[in-house]
Amino acid sequence: FKNAKPARVWQSGKNAGSYVRNATLRVIFASCQFYCFPPAINRMHVPKTLPLLFFFLLPFAAYAGGGIRGSIRNAKGEPLSFASIMVKNTPNGTMANEEGQYEIALPPGTYEVVFQYLSHKTLTQRVETGTEYATLDVVLDEQAITLSEVKVSGSGEDPAYTIMRKAIAMARFHLLEVDAYTARTYVKGSGKVKEVSGIIKWAAGKKIEKETGLKIGQTYVLESINDISFRQPNTVKEKIVSNRDNFPAQLRANGGAIISFANINFYKSKAFGGLVSPLSASALAYYRFKYEGFFNDRGVQVNKIRVIPKAKSEYVFDGIINIMDGSWAIHSLDLNFGDNNGKYHIKQLYSPFKDVWMPVYYEFNGDFDAFGVQAGARYVTNVSNYNVTVNPKYHQQPVVVDEKIDRAEAAALQSKKIDAAQALAQQQLTRKQLKKTLRQLEKQEVKTKKANGEDVSVTNDYSIEIDTLAAKRPNDFWNAERQVPLTEIEVKGYAQADSVSKNDAEKIKKDSLRNLPKFKINHLLAGHTYNYGIRDRIYGSPRRLTLTMPLSGENLLGNFYNSVEGYYLNAGLKYARYNKLESRLELNSDFRYSFARQRLNAIVGFDYRFHKLENLLGISAGRFVRQLNGQNPISPFMNTFYSLLLEENYMKLYEKSFVQLRANKFFNEQFRLLSSLEFAQRNPLANNHFTPWIDNKEKSYSPNNPASLELPDTQFNPHNTLLLNLELQIRPFAKAGKFNGRTYTINRNKPAFFVRGKAGLLAESRFSQAEIAYDQTWELQKLGDLHVNAKFGGFFSRPQYFIDYKHFNGNQTIFSLGSFESFRNLDYYTFSTARNYLEIHANNDFQRFLLTRIVPLRLAGLKENVFANYFNAFGQGSRYLEVGYGLTGGTTTLGLGLEVVGSFFNEKYRGTVLRVRIPF
């Protein structure tokens, strides 16, 4: 639990949810897309389909025979939902259900049973068990908080600050003190979509119920028994022993859903997602702290600290964290976070194992309200059967001296030389000395591991396995294993789901004969993805056929007109065969018919990814229409909108018939080589359609040959070319992560360098170009994230054809996609160059800047950014700079925003423009 990933919900072959956090934590919903990799690989894309389903979780182990059962309540007689129960000196443990009822199977004998609940006194009861269950009802009193005199600084700051400074200094020690552990988790989740309103209900509500069987307003439950093993530095293995749910028959027929354990780690700088932990090294920049007293638990003094955000946002918590005196470890926490789309609540409770306090209980509650969807969910996890191996180097309690409070002691210690190899227990160390000592210990540990032949380059290694019987275990298994009694509603829900599944089993079996998907006539317009083969519950279907048609995806968003082809239709067909995370084979084809030209163009291609999907061999061939700037500076949607409504045809096109070979080689996380070789016949095109929807008599379409400063006439004759492209990617500080054995690169906040070369090898189109580039993002704490990209390049021999010039990603429309490496107010082709050039882009996304200082606007999801884009075309003497301010709305504006951009040409002010940022 000290090193792993937040909870995930998986659905057979589909993404049944995203991480509990993206930019803001969302209630985890199922989507119609398959999630294969953790976010470090996929960046955990937000599902493009409307969320359908919420996330879920829980059950656990038992002995045949006797034990104890009963209820857990507070002094008022109210049930304490999900209270924790641990049996001393045994691996046994469980938790109460939502109604405060519990039971735990135990062999005959005498035991000490520990009952815990957040903000309540821990109760230890001595019990004797026989061959029958004994009833033991317990009452937990609320924790009495005592105020005491605490040493404060000369400035009179709140004593919470010295406690938190020490806890922050010791966080890394607590992260490393457990060398390995194994445990069993019982996870339970329940949730429901409360209401779907407006256009969402009209468009999707009935479809959701028809295709998935999910019903609005019904509560769904998923419970799971998972075995966990952890080993430093970050190796986590998880096995789904058994899971059960009351999902509809349609979803059960596809293998049902699985849930991984929740592990939100507050000893790390980011507890999960982008949320800043109160124990982060930068926590004092985000939080204020208030001391609210102390209480005692099992002989340990625990300090109650209120966590108060300095500025409310979706990146911070507020609530209570309880820190143990002396060890400065977490005892428990009760924190909230959220934004205008949802409010979320996290609880964690710790218990000692081998003198290490480990999480035994975790609860998450969330209410989501956005896009016309109101949903609620609860996630609870109980951990037992801990087998902990401690690392003696870090399993120590030095006496931390706070320089701001104990100035004299700290000054006396400054000259003291600390030997990291010596025992640190009870040694006095300043926070600075503690940090330095920790670095020495970690360096020595890395050297030792390297000497022993261990791989130290992998920083995250997570794997998940599903027992072959996980979804098939009978009721008798659950009756024996389940330590948490089901509530009456849950019993009815399971009975109803089992009944429906039996009634629908034969029908579903016929519908899914040979796992063949159904074809529907509307697929000829809207497209569809067909899944084939036996569905793997983690990796999805091994074979997929995707049909793309004129009304599917991006084709629906204005991708049907330009002045060269007139009206056109796009279609495509792609077949993919997946071998889990080992290899992937793709056969794809794209078709495009132009009505004005009466011409059908097509491309066919083959791609094979292998060696954990890192290496690539590919070939494609065909004839198609392309933009002169291969980076596609104007989208088909914008071009269609401007061409038909405003009579501005900014997109400039040519046609090429080509054969292209591609090969990518992955050496390691630091080096990757991309290459392609293409033979092409390139043909010029002219406008073929001249009738916009709104005809302005004073305007007409511009020729398909753009104006350029360096090349007065950009027209060209048909010609052949042989193009070689090479790109070496260098990430000198990158680390490796693993998911189910597949390696992925982790390079967050580290620099990346690119060396690119491009050459025309035929005499009639010979040229050569080279470019070096640098890219990096810095986290600037409260100032947000600063992203910088710089390119410097030039030509050793000038190209004859305008297509091969260096083009900058301009924009002449009122719209902006907010793309990082694009200009907002620059002609598309005027400044294209065949000489040396410099291009720089910088963007800072702020957490709190101007309008986002207003709390309601910030919590509504309002985002602000400041950006600058610059280029210098040395041979032209053209220098261009634009600086801008962007404002993007939250979910209520569907991601729309505004940008104000001022531009300068050759250091002279050129003007200010307004851009509308659109998310598509």
mmCIF file of C-alpha atoms in Angstrom, residues 314-574:
data_model
loop_
_atom_site.group_PDB
_atom_site.id
_atom_site.type_symbol
_atom_site.label_atom_id
_atom_site.label_comp_id
_atom_site.label_asym_id
_atom_site.label_seq_id
_atom_site.Cartn_x
_atom_site.Cartn_y
_atom_site.Cartn_z
ATOM 1 C CA GLU A 314 -9.385 20.326 -7.696
ATOM 2 C CA TYR A 315 -5.747 19.575 -6.817
ATOM 3 C CA VAL A 316 -5.955 19.835 -3.012
ATOM 4 C CA PHE A 317 -7.626 18.165 -0.035
ATOM 5 C CA ASP A 318 -9.273 19.552 3.056
ATOM 6 C CA GLY A 319 -10.125 17.714 6.239
ATOM 7 C CA ILE A 320 -8.248 15.850 8.984
ATOM 8 C CA ILE A 321 -4.983 13.917 9.023
ATOM 9 C CA ASN A 322 -3.856 12.222 12.237
ATOM 10 C CA ILE A 323 -0.072 11.984 12.744
ATOM 11 C CA MET A 324 1.597 9.774 15.376
ATOM 12 C CA ASP A 325 4.022 11.503 17.686
ATOM 13 C CA GLY A 326 7.665 10.420 17.507
ATOM 14 C CA SER A 327 7.424 8.284 14.368
ATOM 15 C CA TRP A 328 5.487 11.035 12.527
ATOM 16 C CA ALA A 329 3.648 8.332 10.575
ATOM 17 C CA ILE A 330 0.015 8.449 9.448
ATOM 18 C CA HIS A 331 -2.505 7.000 11.891
ATOM 19 C CA SER A 332 -5.663 7.804 9.912
ATOM 20 C CA LEU A 333 -7.151 10.467 7.688
ATOM 21 C CA ASP A 334 -10.512 11.858 6.653
ATOM 22 C CA LEU A 335 -10.183 14.152 3.640
ATOM 23 C CA ASN A 336 -12.423 15.770 1.030
ATOM 24 C CA PHE A 337 -11.809 17.116 -2.448
ATOM 25 C CA GLY A 338 -13.692 17.840 -5.650
ATOM 26 C CA ASP A 339 -15.013 20.554 -7.927
ATOM 27 C CA ASN A 340 -18.359 21.744 -9.219
ATOM 28 C CA ASN A 341 -18.871 18.440 -11.028
ATOM 29 C CA GLY A 342 -18.489 16.257 -7.986
ATOM 30 C CA LYS A 343 -17.714 16.004 -4.288
ATOM 31 C CA TYR A 344 -15.538 13.185 -3.002
ATOM 32 C CA HIS A 345 -14.577 11.849 0.418
ATOM 33 C CA ILE A 346 -11.642 9.607 1.382
ATOM 34 C CA LYS A 347 -11.021 7.762 4.654
ATOM 35 C CA GLN A 348 -7.998 5.661 5.575
ATOM 36 C CA LEU A 349 -7.284 3.775 8.790
ATOM 37 C CA TYR A 350 -3.951 2.176 9.782
ATOM 38 C CA SER A 351 -2.992 -0.612 12.222
ATOM 39 C CA PRO A 352 0.413 -1.891 13.399
ATOM 40 C CA PHE A 353 2.068 -4.962 11.856
ATOM 41 C CA LYS A 354 5.621 -5.684 13.027
ATOM 42 C CA ASP A 355 5.636 -2.131 14.419
ATOM 43 C CA VAL A 356 4.800 -0.725 11.002
ATOM 44 C CA TRP A 357 1.433 0.971 10.686
ATOM 45 C CA MET A 358 -0.173 -0.330 7.499
ATOM 46 C CA PRO A 359 -3.533 0.637 5.951
ATOM 47 C CA VAL A 360 -6.281 -1.825 6.891
ATOM 48 C CA TYR A 361 -9.303 0.136 5.723
ATOM 49 C CA TYR A 362 -10.019 2.516 2.885
ATOM 50 C CA GLU A 363 -13.290 4.132 1.902
ATOM 51 C CA PHE A 364 -14.187 6.402 -0.967
ATOM 52 C CA ASN A 365 -17.538 8.116 -1.471
ATOM 53 C CA GLY A 366 -18.416 10.245 -4.450
ATOM 54 C CA ASP A 367 -21.305 12.156 -5.955
ATOM 55 C CA PHE A 368 -21.027 13.195 -9.580
ATOM 56 C CA ASP A 369 -23.254 15.711 -11.356
ATOM 57 C CA ALA A 370 -22.297 16.865 -14.864
ATOM 58 C CA PHE A 371 -23.337 16.504 -18.499
ATOM 59 C CA GLY A 372 -26.883 15.761 -17.354
ATOM 60 C CA VAL A 373 -25.743 12.716 -15.352
ATOM 61 C CA GLN A 374 -26.186 12.398 -11.595
ATOM 62 C CA ALA A 375 -24.462 9.403 -10.038
ATOM 63 C CA GLY A 376 -23.190 8.208 -6.703
ATOM 64 C CA ALA A 377 -20.707 5.522 -5.713
ATOM 65 C CA ARG A 378 -19.034 4.029 -2.680
ATOM 66 C CA TYR A 379 -15.803 2.038 -2.631
ATOM 67 C CA VAL A 380 -14.500 0.240 0.456
ATOM 68 C CA THR A 381 -11.461 -1.997 0.946
ATOM 69 C CA ASN A 382 -10.416 -4.133 3.893
ATOM 70 C CA VAL A 383 -6.885 -5.555 4.070
ATOM 71 C CA SER A 384 -5.855 -8.550 6.176
ATOM 72 C CA ASN A 385 -3.435 -11.502 6.177
ATOM 73 C CA TYR A 386 -0.527 -9.051 6.190
ATOM 74 C CA ASN A 387 2.908 -10.645 6.079
ATOM 75 C CA VAL A 388 5.335 -7.734 6.348
ATOM 76 C CA THR A 389 9.107 -7.698 5.811
ATOM 77 C CA VAL A 390 10.740 -4.511 7.082
ATOM 78 C CA ASN A 391 13.963 -2.900 5.907
ATOM 79 C CA PRO A 392 16.021 -2.173 9.053
ATOM 80 C CA LYS A 393 17.795 0.772 7.401
ATOM 81 C CA TYR A 394 14.557 2.722 7.233
ATOM 82 C CA HIS A 395 12.604 1.078 10.042
ATOM 83 C CA GLN A 396 14.022 3.515 12.571
ATOM 84 C CA GLN A 397 12.826 6.520 14.492
ATOM 85 C CA PRO A 398 15.418 9.288 14.589
ATOM 86 C CA VAL A 399 14.574 12.296 16.736
ATOM 87 C CA VAL A 400 13.667 14.957 14.184
ATOM 88 C CA VAL A 401 14.720 18.441 15.186
ATOM 89 C CA ASP A 402 12.724 21.282 13.640
ATOM 90 C CA GLU A 403 15.110 24.162 12.913
ATOM 91 C CA LYS A 404 12.303 26.699 13.218
ATOM 92 C CA ILE A 405 11.384 25.618 16.759
ATOM 93 C CA ASP A 406 14.507 24.141 18.356
ATOM 94 C CA ARG A 407 16.987 26.606 16.950
ATOM 95 C CA ALA A 408 19.682 26.067 19.573
ATOM 96 C CA GLU A 409 19.615 22.282 19.213
ATOM 97 C CA ALA A 410 19.607 22.568 15.439
ATOM 98 C CA ALA A 411 22.582 24.924 15.479
ATOM 99 C CA ALA A 412 24.518 22.473 17.672
ATOM 100 C CA LEU A 413 23.772 19.651 15.242
ATOM 101 C CA GLN A 414 24.790 21.515 12.091
ATOM 102 C CA SER A 415 28.453 20.570 12.390
ATOM 103 C CA LYS A 416 27.683 16.973 13.356
ATOM 104 C CA LYS A 417 28.655 14.506 10.659
ATOM 105 C CA ILE A 418 26.049 11.797 10.183
ATOM 106 C CA ASP A 419 27.177 8.326 9.147
ATOM 107 C CA ALA A 420 24.302 6.800 7.195
ATOM 108 C CA ALA A 421 25.684 3.323 7.837
ATOM 109 C CA GLN A 422 25.192 3.731 11.590
ATOM 110 C CA ALA A 423 21.887 3.146 13.338
ATOM 111 C CA LEU A 424 19.710 6.250 13.249
ATOM 112 C CA ALA A 425 17.299 5.193 15.969
ATOM 113 C CA GLN A 426 16.957 7.932 18.597
ATOM 114 C CA GLN A 427 19.715 9.995 16.975
ATOM 115 C CA GLN A 428 18.945 13.681 16.805
ATOM 116 C CA LEU A 429 18.856 14.929 13.212
ATOM 117 C CA THR A 430 17.704 18.162 11.669
ATOM 118 C CA ARG A 431 15.311 17.872 8.753
ATOM 119 C CA LYS A 432 18.129 18.875 6.400
ATOM 120 C CA GLN A 433 20.443 16.184 7.841
ATOM 121 C CA LEU A 434 17.638 13.641 7.595
ATOM 122 C CA LYS A 435 17.134 14.418 3.915
ATOM 123 C CA LYS A 436 20.865 14.153 3.195
ATOM 124 C CA THR A 437 21.147 10.875 5.116
ATOM 125 C CA LEU A 438 18.226 9.420 3.215
ATOM 126 C CA ARG A 439 19.886 10.255 -0.107
ATOM 127 C CA GLN A 440 23.053 8.482 1.043
ATOM 128 C CA LEU A 441 21.099 5.404 2.110
ATOM 129 C CA GLU A 442 19.235 5.206 -1.179
ATOM 130 C CA LYS A 443 22.412 5.617 -3.248
ATOM 131 C CA GLN A 444 24.061 2.811 -1.293
ATOM 132 C CA GLU A 445 20.983 0.641 -1.761
ATOM 133 C CA VAL A 446 21.076 1.166 -5.539
ATOM 134 C CA LYS A 447 24.781 0.248 -5.652
ATOM 135 C CA THR A 448 24.110 -2.931 -3.694
ATOM 136 C CA LYS A 449 21.260 -3.949 -5.997
ATOM 137 C CA LYS A 450 23.352 -3.282 -9.102
ATOM 138 C CA ALA A 451 26.174 -5.373 -7.637
ATOM 139 C CA ASN A 452 23.688 -8.198 -7.080
ATOM 140 C CA GLY A 453 22.558 -7.979 -10.706
ATOM 141 C CA GLU A 454 19.135 -6.503 -9.953
ATOM 142 C CA ASP A 455 17.459 -4.212 -12.463
ATOM 143 C CA VAL A 456 17.138 -0.772 -10.855
ATOM 144 C CA SER A 457 15.887 1.034 -13.950
ATOM 145 C CA VAL A 458 12.242 0.017 -13.458
ATOM 146 C CA THR A 459 10.404 2.451 -11.192
ATOM 147 C CA ASN A 460 6.913 0.945 -11.472
ATOM 148 C CA ASP A 461 6.141 -2.726 -12.082
ATOM 149 C CA TYR A 462 2.484 -3.690 -11.808
ATOM 150 C CA SER A 463 0.885 -6.925 -12.932
ATOM 151 C CA ILE A 464 -2.590 -8.329 -12.545
ATOM 152 C CA GLU A 465 -3.766 -11.912 -12.925
ATOM 153 C CA ILE A 466 -7.249 -13.396 -12.823
ATOM 154 C CA ASP A 467 -7.795 -16.839 -11.378
ATOM 155 C CA THR A 468 -9.448 -19.096 -13.947
ATOM 156 C CA LEU A 469 -12.240 -19.787 -11.444
ATOM 157 C CA ALA A 470 -12.662 -16.173 -10.363
ATOM 158 C CA ALA A 471 -16.033 -15.705 -12.047
ATOM 159 C CA LYS A 472 -17.206 -19.299 -11.602
ATOM 160 C CA ARG A 473 -16.988 -19.907 -7.880
ATOM 161 C CA PRO A 474 -20.348 -21.072 -6.492
ATOM 162 C CA ASN A 475 -22.445 -19.579 -3.717
ATOM 163 C CA ASP A 476 -20.995 -22.112 -1.282
ATOM 164 C CA PHE A 477 -17.541 -20.614 -1.817
ATOM 165 C CA TRP A 478 -18.814 -17.106 -1.105
ATOM 166 C CA ASN A 479 -20.819 -18.262 1.896
ATOM 167 C CA ALA A 480 -17.630 -19.745 3.325
ATOM 168 C CA GLU A 481 -15.262 -16.964 2.307
ATOM 169 C CA ARG A 482 -17.394 -13.897 2.812
ATOM 170 C CA GLN A 483 -16.607 -12.304 6.166
ATOM 171 C CA VAL A 484 -18.823 -9.280 5.560
ATOM 172 C CA PRO A 485 -22.538 -10.049 5.753
ATOM 173 C CA LEU A 486 -24.598 -8.901 2.779
ATOM 174 C CA THR A 487 -27.326 -6.384 3.423
ATOM 175 C CA GLU A 488 -30.907 -7.246 2.589
ATOM 176 C CA ILE A 489 -30.775 -5.040 -0.538
ATOM 177 C CA GLU A 490 -27.608 -6.783 -1.721
ATOM 178 C CA VAL A 491 -29.086 -10.258 -1.163
ATOM 179 C CA LYS A 492 -32.123 -9.302 -3.258
ATOM 180 C CA GLY A 493 -29.907 -7.747 -5.937
ATOM 181 C CA TYR A 494 -27.817 -10.907 -6.321
ATOM 182 C CA ALA A 495 -30.884 -13.136 -6.379
ATOM 183 C CA GLN A 496 -32.508 -10.970 -9.035
ATOM 184 C CA ALA A 497 -29.345 -10.874 -11.168
ATOM 185 C CA ASP A 498 -28.889 -14.648 -10.925
ATOM 186 C CA SER A 499 -32.498 -15.198 -11.902
ATOM 187 C CA VAL A 500 -32.250 -12.864 -14.910
ATOM 188 C CA SER A 501 -28.954 -14.443 -15.964
ATOM 189 C CA LYS A 502 -30.473 -17.926 -15.944
ATOM 190 C CA ASN A 503 -33.524 -16.797 -17.903
ATOM 191 C CA ASP A 504 -31.416 -14.971 -20.484
ATOM 192 C CA ALA A 505 -28.537 -17.430 -20.635
ATOM 193 C CA GLU A 506 -29.824 -19.423 -23.594
ATOM 194 C CA LYS A 507 -30.761 -16.297 -25.565
ATOM 195 C CA ILE A 508 -27.378 -14.706 -24.937
ATOM 196 C CA LYS A 509 -25.647 -17.938 -25.889
ATOM 197 C CA LYS A 510 -27.443 -17.954 -29.233
ATOM 198 C CA ASP A 511 -26.724 -14.285 -29.832
ATOM 199 C CA SER A 512 -23.034 -14.782 -29.158
ATOM 200 C CA LEU A 513 -22.672 -18.019 -31.115
ATOM 201 C CA ARG A 514 -18.996 -18.413 -32.062
ATOM 202 C CA ASN A 515 -18.463 -14.981 -30.553
ATOM 203 C CA LEU A 516 -19.677 -13.410 -33.802
ATOM 204 C CA PRO A 517 -20.929 -9.823 -33.419
ATOM 205 C CA LYS A 518 -24.145 -8.651 -35.001
ATOM 206 C CA PHE A 519 -24.208 -6.535 -38.118
ATOM 207 C CA LYS A 520 -26.850 -3.803 -38.253
ATOM 208 C CA ILE A 521 -27.855 -1.739 -41.239
ATOM 209 C CA ASN A 522 -27.081 1.544 -39.472
ATOM 210 C CA HIS A 523 -23.412 0.476 -39.297
ATOM 211 C CA LEU A 524 -23.184 1.342 -42.996
ATOM 212 C CA LEU A 525 -23.587 4.997 -42.003
ATOM 213 C CA ALA A 526 -22.265 5.284 -38.462
ATOM 214 C CA GLY A 527 -19.608 2.583 -38.522
ATOM 215 C CA HIS A 528 -18.923 0.025 -35.816
ATOM 216 C CA THR A 529 -16.244 -2.071 -34.112
ATOM 217 C CA TYR A 530 -16.778 -5.839 -34.154
ATOM 218 C CA ASN A 531 -15.008 -7.942 -31.528
ATOM 219 C CA TYR A 532 -14.094 -11.563 -32.283
ATOM 220 C CA GLY A 533 -12.706 -14.453 -30.303
ATOM 221 C CA ILE A 534 -12.799 -15.378 -26.640
ATOM 222 C CA ARG A 535 -12.706 -12.166 -24.678
ATOM 223 C CA ASP A 536 -9.892 -11.802 -22.170
ATOM 224 C CA ARG A 537 -11.074 -10.010 -19.037
ATOM 225 C CA ILE A 538 -7.972 -7.808 -18.963
ATOM 226 C CA TYR A 539 -6.931 -7.461 -22.591
ATOM 227 C CA GLY A 540 -10.275 -7.680 -24.334
ATOM 228 C CA SER A 541 -11.053 -9.391 -27.628
ATOM 229 C CA PRO A 542 -8.051 -10.827 -29.495
ATOM 230 C CA ARG A 543 -9.421 -9.745 -32.888
ATOM 231 C CA ARG A 544 -11.267 -6.570 -33.832
ATOM 232 C CA LEU A 545 -12.702 -5.310 -37.077
ATOM 233 C CA THR A 546 -13.447 -1.585 -37.246
ATOM 234 C CA LEU A 547 -15.701 -0.156 -39.929
ATOM 235 C CA THR A 548 -15.440 3.623 -40.416
ATOM 236 C CA MET A 549 -18.209 5.255 -42.414
ATOM 237 C CA PRO A 550 -19.232 8.806 -43.458
ATOM 238 C CA LEU A 551 -21.221 9.472 -40.268
ATOM 239 C CA SER A 552 -18.748 8.001 -37.792
ATOM 240 C CA GLY A 553 -16.226 9.799 -35.646
ATOM 241 C CA GLU A 554 -14.398 12.734 -37.149
ATOM 242 C CA ASN A 555 -16.155 12.250 -40.499
ATOM 243 C CA LEU A 556 -19.291 13.646 -38.871
ATOM 244 C CA LEU A 557 -17.529 16.874 -37.879
ATOM 245 C CA GLY A 558 -17.327 18.678 -41.201
ATOM 246 C CA ASN A 559 -14.995 16.224 -42.870
ATOM 247 C CA PHE A 560 -16.791 16.185 -46.226
ATOM 248 C CA TYR A 561 -15.808 19.231 -48.333
ATOM 249 C CA ASN A 562 -12.898 21.187 -49.786
ATOM 250 C CA SER A 563 -12.586 23.355 -52.893
ATOM 251 C CA VAL A 564 -10.320 20.845 -54.660
ATOM 252 C CA GLU A 565 -12.379 17.685 -54.249
ATOM 253 C CA GLY A 566 -15.750 19.316 -53.718
ATOM 254 C CA TYR A 567 -17.951 17.045 -51.642
ATOM 255 C CA TYR A 568 -16.362 13.754 -50.721
ATOM 256 C CA LEU A 569 -17.032 10.695 -48.585
ATOM 257 C CA ASN A 570 -14.552 8.915 -46.334
ATOM 258 C CA ALA A 571 -14.686 5.272 -45.298
ATOM 259 C CA GLY A 572 -12.251 2.795 -43.846
ATOM 260 C CA LEU A 573 -11.783 -0.746 -42.662
ATOM 261 C CA LYS A 574 -9.232 -1.921 -40.098
#
